[in-house]
CSV table of C-alpha atoms in Angstrom, one decimal:
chain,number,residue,atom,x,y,z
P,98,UNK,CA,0.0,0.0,0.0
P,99,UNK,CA,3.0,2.4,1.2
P,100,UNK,CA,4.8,1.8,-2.3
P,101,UNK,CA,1.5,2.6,-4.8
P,102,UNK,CA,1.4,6.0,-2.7
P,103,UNK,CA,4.9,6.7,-2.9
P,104,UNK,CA,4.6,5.6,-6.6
P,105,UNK,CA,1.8,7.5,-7.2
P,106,UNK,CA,3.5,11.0,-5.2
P,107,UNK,CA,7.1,10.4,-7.4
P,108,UNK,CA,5.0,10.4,-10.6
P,109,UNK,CA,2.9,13.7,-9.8
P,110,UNK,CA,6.0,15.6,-9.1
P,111,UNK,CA,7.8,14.5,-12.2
P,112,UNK,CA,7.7,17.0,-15.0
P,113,UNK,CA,5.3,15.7,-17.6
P,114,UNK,CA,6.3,15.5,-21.0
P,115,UNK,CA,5.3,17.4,-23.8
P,116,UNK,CA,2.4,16.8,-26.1
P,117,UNK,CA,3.6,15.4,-29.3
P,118,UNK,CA,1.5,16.7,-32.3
P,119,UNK,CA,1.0,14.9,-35.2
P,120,UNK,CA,3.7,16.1,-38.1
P,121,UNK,CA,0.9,16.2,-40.7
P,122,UNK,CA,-1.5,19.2,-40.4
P,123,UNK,CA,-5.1,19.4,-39.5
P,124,UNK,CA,-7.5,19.9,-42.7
P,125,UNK,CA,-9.7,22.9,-42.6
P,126,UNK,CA,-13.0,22.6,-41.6
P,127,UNK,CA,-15.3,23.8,-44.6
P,128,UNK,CA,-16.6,27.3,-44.1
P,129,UNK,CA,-19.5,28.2,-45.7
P,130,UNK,CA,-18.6,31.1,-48.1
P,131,UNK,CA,-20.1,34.7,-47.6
P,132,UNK,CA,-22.0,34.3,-50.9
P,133,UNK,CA,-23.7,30.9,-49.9
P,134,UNK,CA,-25.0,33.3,-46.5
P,135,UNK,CA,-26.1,36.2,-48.3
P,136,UNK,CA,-28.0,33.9,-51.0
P,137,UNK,CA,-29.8,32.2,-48.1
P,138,UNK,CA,-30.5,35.9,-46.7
P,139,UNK,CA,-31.6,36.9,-49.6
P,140,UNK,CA,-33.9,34.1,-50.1
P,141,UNK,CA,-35.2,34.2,-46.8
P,142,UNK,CA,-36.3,37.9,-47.6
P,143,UNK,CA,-38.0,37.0,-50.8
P,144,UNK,CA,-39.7,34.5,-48.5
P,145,UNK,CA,-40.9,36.9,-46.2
P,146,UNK,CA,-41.9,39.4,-48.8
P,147,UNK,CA,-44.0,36.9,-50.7
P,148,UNK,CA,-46.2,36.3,-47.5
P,149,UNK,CA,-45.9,39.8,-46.8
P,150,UNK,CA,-47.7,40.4,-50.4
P,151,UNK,CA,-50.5,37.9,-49.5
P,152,UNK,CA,-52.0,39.3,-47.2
P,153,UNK,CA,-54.7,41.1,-46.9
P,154,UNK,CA,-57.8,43.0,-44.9
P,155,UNK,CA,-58.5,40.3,-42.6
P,156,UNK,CA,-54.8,40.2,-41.5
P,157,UNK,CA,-54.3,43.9,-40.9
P,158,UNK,CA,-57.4,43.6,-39.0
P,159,UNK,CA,-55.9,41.3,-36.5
P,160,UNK,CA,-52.0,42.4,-36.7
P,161,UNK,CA,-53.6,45.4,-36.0
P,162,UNK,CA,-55.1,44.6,-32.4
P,163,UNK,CA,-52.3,42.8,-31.7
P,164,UNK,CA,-50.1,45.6,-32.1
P,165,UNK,CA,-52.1,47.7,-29.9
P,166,UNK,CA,-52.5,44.9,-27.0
P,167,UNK,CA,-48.9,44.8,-26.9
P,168,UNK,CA,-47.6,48.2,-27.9
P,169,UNK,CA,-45.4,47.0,-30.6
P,170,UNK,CA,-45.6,48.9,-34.0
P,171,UNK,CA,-47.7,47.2,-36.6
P,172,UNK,CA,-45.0,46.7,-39.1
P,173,UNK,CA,-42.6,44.8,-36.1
P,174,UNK,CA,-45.9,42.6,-35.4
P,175,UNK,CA,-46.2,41.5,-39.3
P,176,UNK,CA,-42.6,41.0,-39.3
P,177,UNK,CA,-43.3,38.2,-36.2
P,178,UNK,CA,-46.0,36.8,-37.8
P,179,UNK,CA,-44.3,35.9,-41.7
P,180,UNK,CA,-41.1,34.4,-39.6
P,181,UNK,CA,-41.4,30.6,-40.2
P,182,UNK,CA,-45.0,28.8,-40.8
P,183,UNK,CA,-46.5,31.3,-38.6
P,184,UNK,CA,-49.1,32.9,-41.0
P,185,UNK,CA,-50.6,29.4,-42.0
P,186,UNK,CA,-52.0,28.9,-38.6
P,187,UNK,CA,-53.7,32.4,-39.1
P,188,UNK,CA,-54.7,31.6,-42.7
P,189,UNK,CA,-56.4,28.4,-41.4
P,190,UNK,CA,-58.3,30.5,-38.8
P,191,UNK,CA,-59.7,32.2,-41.4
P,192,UNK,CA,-60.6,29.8,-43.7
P,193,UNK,CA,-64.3,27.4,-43.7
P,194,UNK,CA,-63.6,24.5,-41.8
P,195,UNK,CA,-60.7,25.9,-39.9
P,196,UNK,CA,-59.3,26.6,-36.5
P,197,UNK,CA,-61.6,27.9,-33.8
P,198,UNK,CA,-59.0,30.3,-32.6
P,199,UNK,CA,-55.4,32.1,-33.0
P,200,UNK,CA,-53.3,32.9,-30.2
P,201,UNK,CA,-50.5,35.4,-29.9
P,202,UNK,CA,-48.2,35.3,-27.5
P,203,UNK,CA,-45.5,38.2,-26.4
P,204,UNK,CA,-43.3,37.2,-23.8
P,205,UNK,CA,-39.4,37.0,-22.9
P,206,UNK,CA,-37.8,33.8,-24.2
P,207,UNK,CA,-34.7,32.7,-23.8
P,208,UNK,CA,-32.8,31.9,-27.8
P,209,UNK,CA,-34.7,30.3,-30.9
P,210,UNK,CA,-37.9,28.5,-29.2
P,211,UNK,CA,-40.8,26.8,-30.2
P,212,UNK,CA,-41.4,26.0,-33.4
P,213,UNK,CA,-41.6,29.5,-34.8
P,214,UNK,CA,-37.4,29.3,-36.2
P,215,UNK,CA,-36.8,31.6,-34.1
P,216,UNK,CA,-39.9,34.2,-34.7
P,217,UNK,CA,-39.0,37.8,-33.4
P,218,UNK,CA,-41.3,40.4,-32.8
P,219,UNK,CA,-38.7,41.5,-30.6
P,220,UNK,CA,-37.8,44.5,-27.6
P,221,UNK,CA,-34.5,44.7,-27.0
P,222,UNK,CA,-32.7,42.3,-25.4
P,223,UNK,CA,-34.1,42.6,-21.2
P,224,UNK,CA,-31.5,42.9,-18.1
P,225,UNK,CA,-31.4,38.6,-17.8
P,226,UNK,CA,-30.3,38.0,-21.6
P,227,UNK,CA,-33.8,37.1,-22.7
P,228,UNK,CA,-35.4,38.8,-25.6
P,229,UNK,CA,-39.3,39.7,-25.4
P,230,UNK,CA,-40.9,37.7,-28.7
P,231,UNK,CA,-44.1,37.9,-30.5
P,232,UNK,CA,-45.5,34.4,-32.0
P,233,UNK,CA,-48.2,32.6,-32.7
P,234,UNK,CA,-49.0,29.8,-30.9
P,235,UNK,CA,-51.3,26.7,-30.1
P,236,UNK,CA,-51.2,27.8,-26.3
P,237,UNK,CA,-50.3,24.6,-25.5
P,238,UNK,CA,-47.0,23.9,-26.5
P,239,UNK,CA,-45.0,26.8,-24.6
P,240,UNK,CA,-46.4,28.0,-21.2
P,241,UNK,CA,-47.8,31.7,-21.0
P,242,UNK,CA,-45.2,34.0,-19.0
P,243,UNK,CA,-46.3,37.5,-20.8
P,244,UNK,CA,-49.5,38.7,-22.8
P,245,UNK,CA,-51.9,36.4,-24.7
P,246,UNK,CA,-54.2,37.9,-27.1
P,247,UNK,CA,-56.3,35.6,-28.6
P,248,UNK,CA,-59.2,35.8,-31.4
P,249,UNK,CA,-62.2,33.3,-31.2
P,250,UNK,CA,-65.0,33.1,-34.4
P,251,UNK,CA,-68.2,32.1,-33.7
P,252,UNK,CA,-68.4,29.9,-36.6
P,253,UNK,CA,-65.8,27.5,-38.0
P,254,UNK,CA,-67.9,26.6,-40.6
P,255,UNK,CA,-67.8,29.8,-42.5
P,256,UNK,CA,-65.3,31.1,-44.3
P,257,UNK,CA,-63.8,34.7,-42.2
P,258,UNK,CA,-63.4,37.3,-45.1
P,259,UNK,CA,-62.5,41.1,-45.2
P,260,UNK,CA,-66.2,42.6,-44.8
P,261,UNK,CA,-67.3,39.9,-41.8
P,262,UNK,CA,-64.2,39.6,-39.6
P,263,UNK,CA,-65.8,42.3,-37.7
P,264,UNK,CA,-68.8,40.1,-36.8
P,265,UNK,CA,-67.7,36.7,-36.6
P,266,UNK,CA,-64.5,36.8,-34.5
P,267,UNK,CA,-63.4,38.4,-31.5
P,268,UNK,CA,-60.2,39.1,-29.6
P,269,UNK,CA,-59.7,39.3,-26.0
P,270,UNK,CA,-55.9,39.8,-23.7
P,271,UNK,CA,-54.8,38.1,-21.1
P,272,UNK,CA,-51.9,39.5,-19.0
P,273,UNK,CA,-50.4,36.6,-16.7
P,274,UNK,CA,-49.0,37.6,-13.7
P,275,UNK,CA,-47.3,36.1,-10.7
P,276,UNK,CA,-48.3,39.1,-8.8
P,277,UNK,CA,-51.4,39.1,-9.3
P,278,UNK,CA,-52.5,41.7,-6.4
P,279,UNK,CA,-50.4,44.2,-8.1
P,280,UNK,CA,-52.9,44.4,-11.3
């Protein structure tokens, strides 16, 4: 037992030897060049502009309440809202047969959440590193820390177009709150 300490006490105060590298040198790891990132930018863009040119009445009806529930400018709202696959769950609201309701939710989250790719209808980034986002949501898949503003139509079966969203859907906002009291 004495000797595997005494073994083990020689060997820690025995100057190691150096690291031998390998004689040959280490390939370059493949970096994607700048024109490969600003063609996926730029496509990306197109993307967002093609949504962008879709819509229409029934959408600047709601990204307009939403902007006002949560004191964002309307532009940064539509921006949210054409990030990822977004838009489609609005378009099915809208549409005969589709969902019941649509659910925004603006709250901090901490880096690229959800299923939204990383959908920012962003503040600046707050004191803890989290940024404040704007997406649309099932409200069940990520759990409400912020402002929900939701929009419920009276009848699925009916298509919701420009000159009846007025009639046939409606929006309330919930604020959650720890504090409760404090509201």
């Amino acid at each position: 037992m004495e000797q595997k300490e005494r073994a083990s006490q020689a060997s820690a105060t025995r100057p190691s030897k150096p690291t031998s590298y390998p004689s040959h040198p280490r390939p370059a790891q493949p970096i994607a060049p700048m024109e490969n990132i600003k063609e996926m930018q730029q496509k990306l863009k197109e993307e967002k502009e093609a949504k962008r040119a879709h819509l229409d009445g029934r959408h600047d009806y709601i990204l307009s309440i939403v902007s006002a529930c949560v004191n964002l400018e309307k532009n940064e709202v539509e921006d949210a809202v054409l990030e990822g696959n977004q838009i489609e769950r609005i378009d099915q609201f809208f549409s005969a047969g589709g969902f019941r309701h649509v659910m925004f939710y603006y709250q901090d989250m901490e880096g690229p959440e959800i299923g939204h790719e990383s959908s920012t209808g962003t503040n600046p980034v707050s004191a803890k590193g989290k940024k404040t986002k704007l997406f649309v949501t099932e409200g069940d898949d990520v759990a409400l820390t912020g402002i929900c503003v939701f929009f419920i139509r009276t009848n699925p079966s009916k298509a919701i177009n420009a000159d009846n969203i007025h009639r046939v859907s409606f929006f309330y906002m919930y604020l959650w709150s720890l504090d409760y009291k404090k509201l």
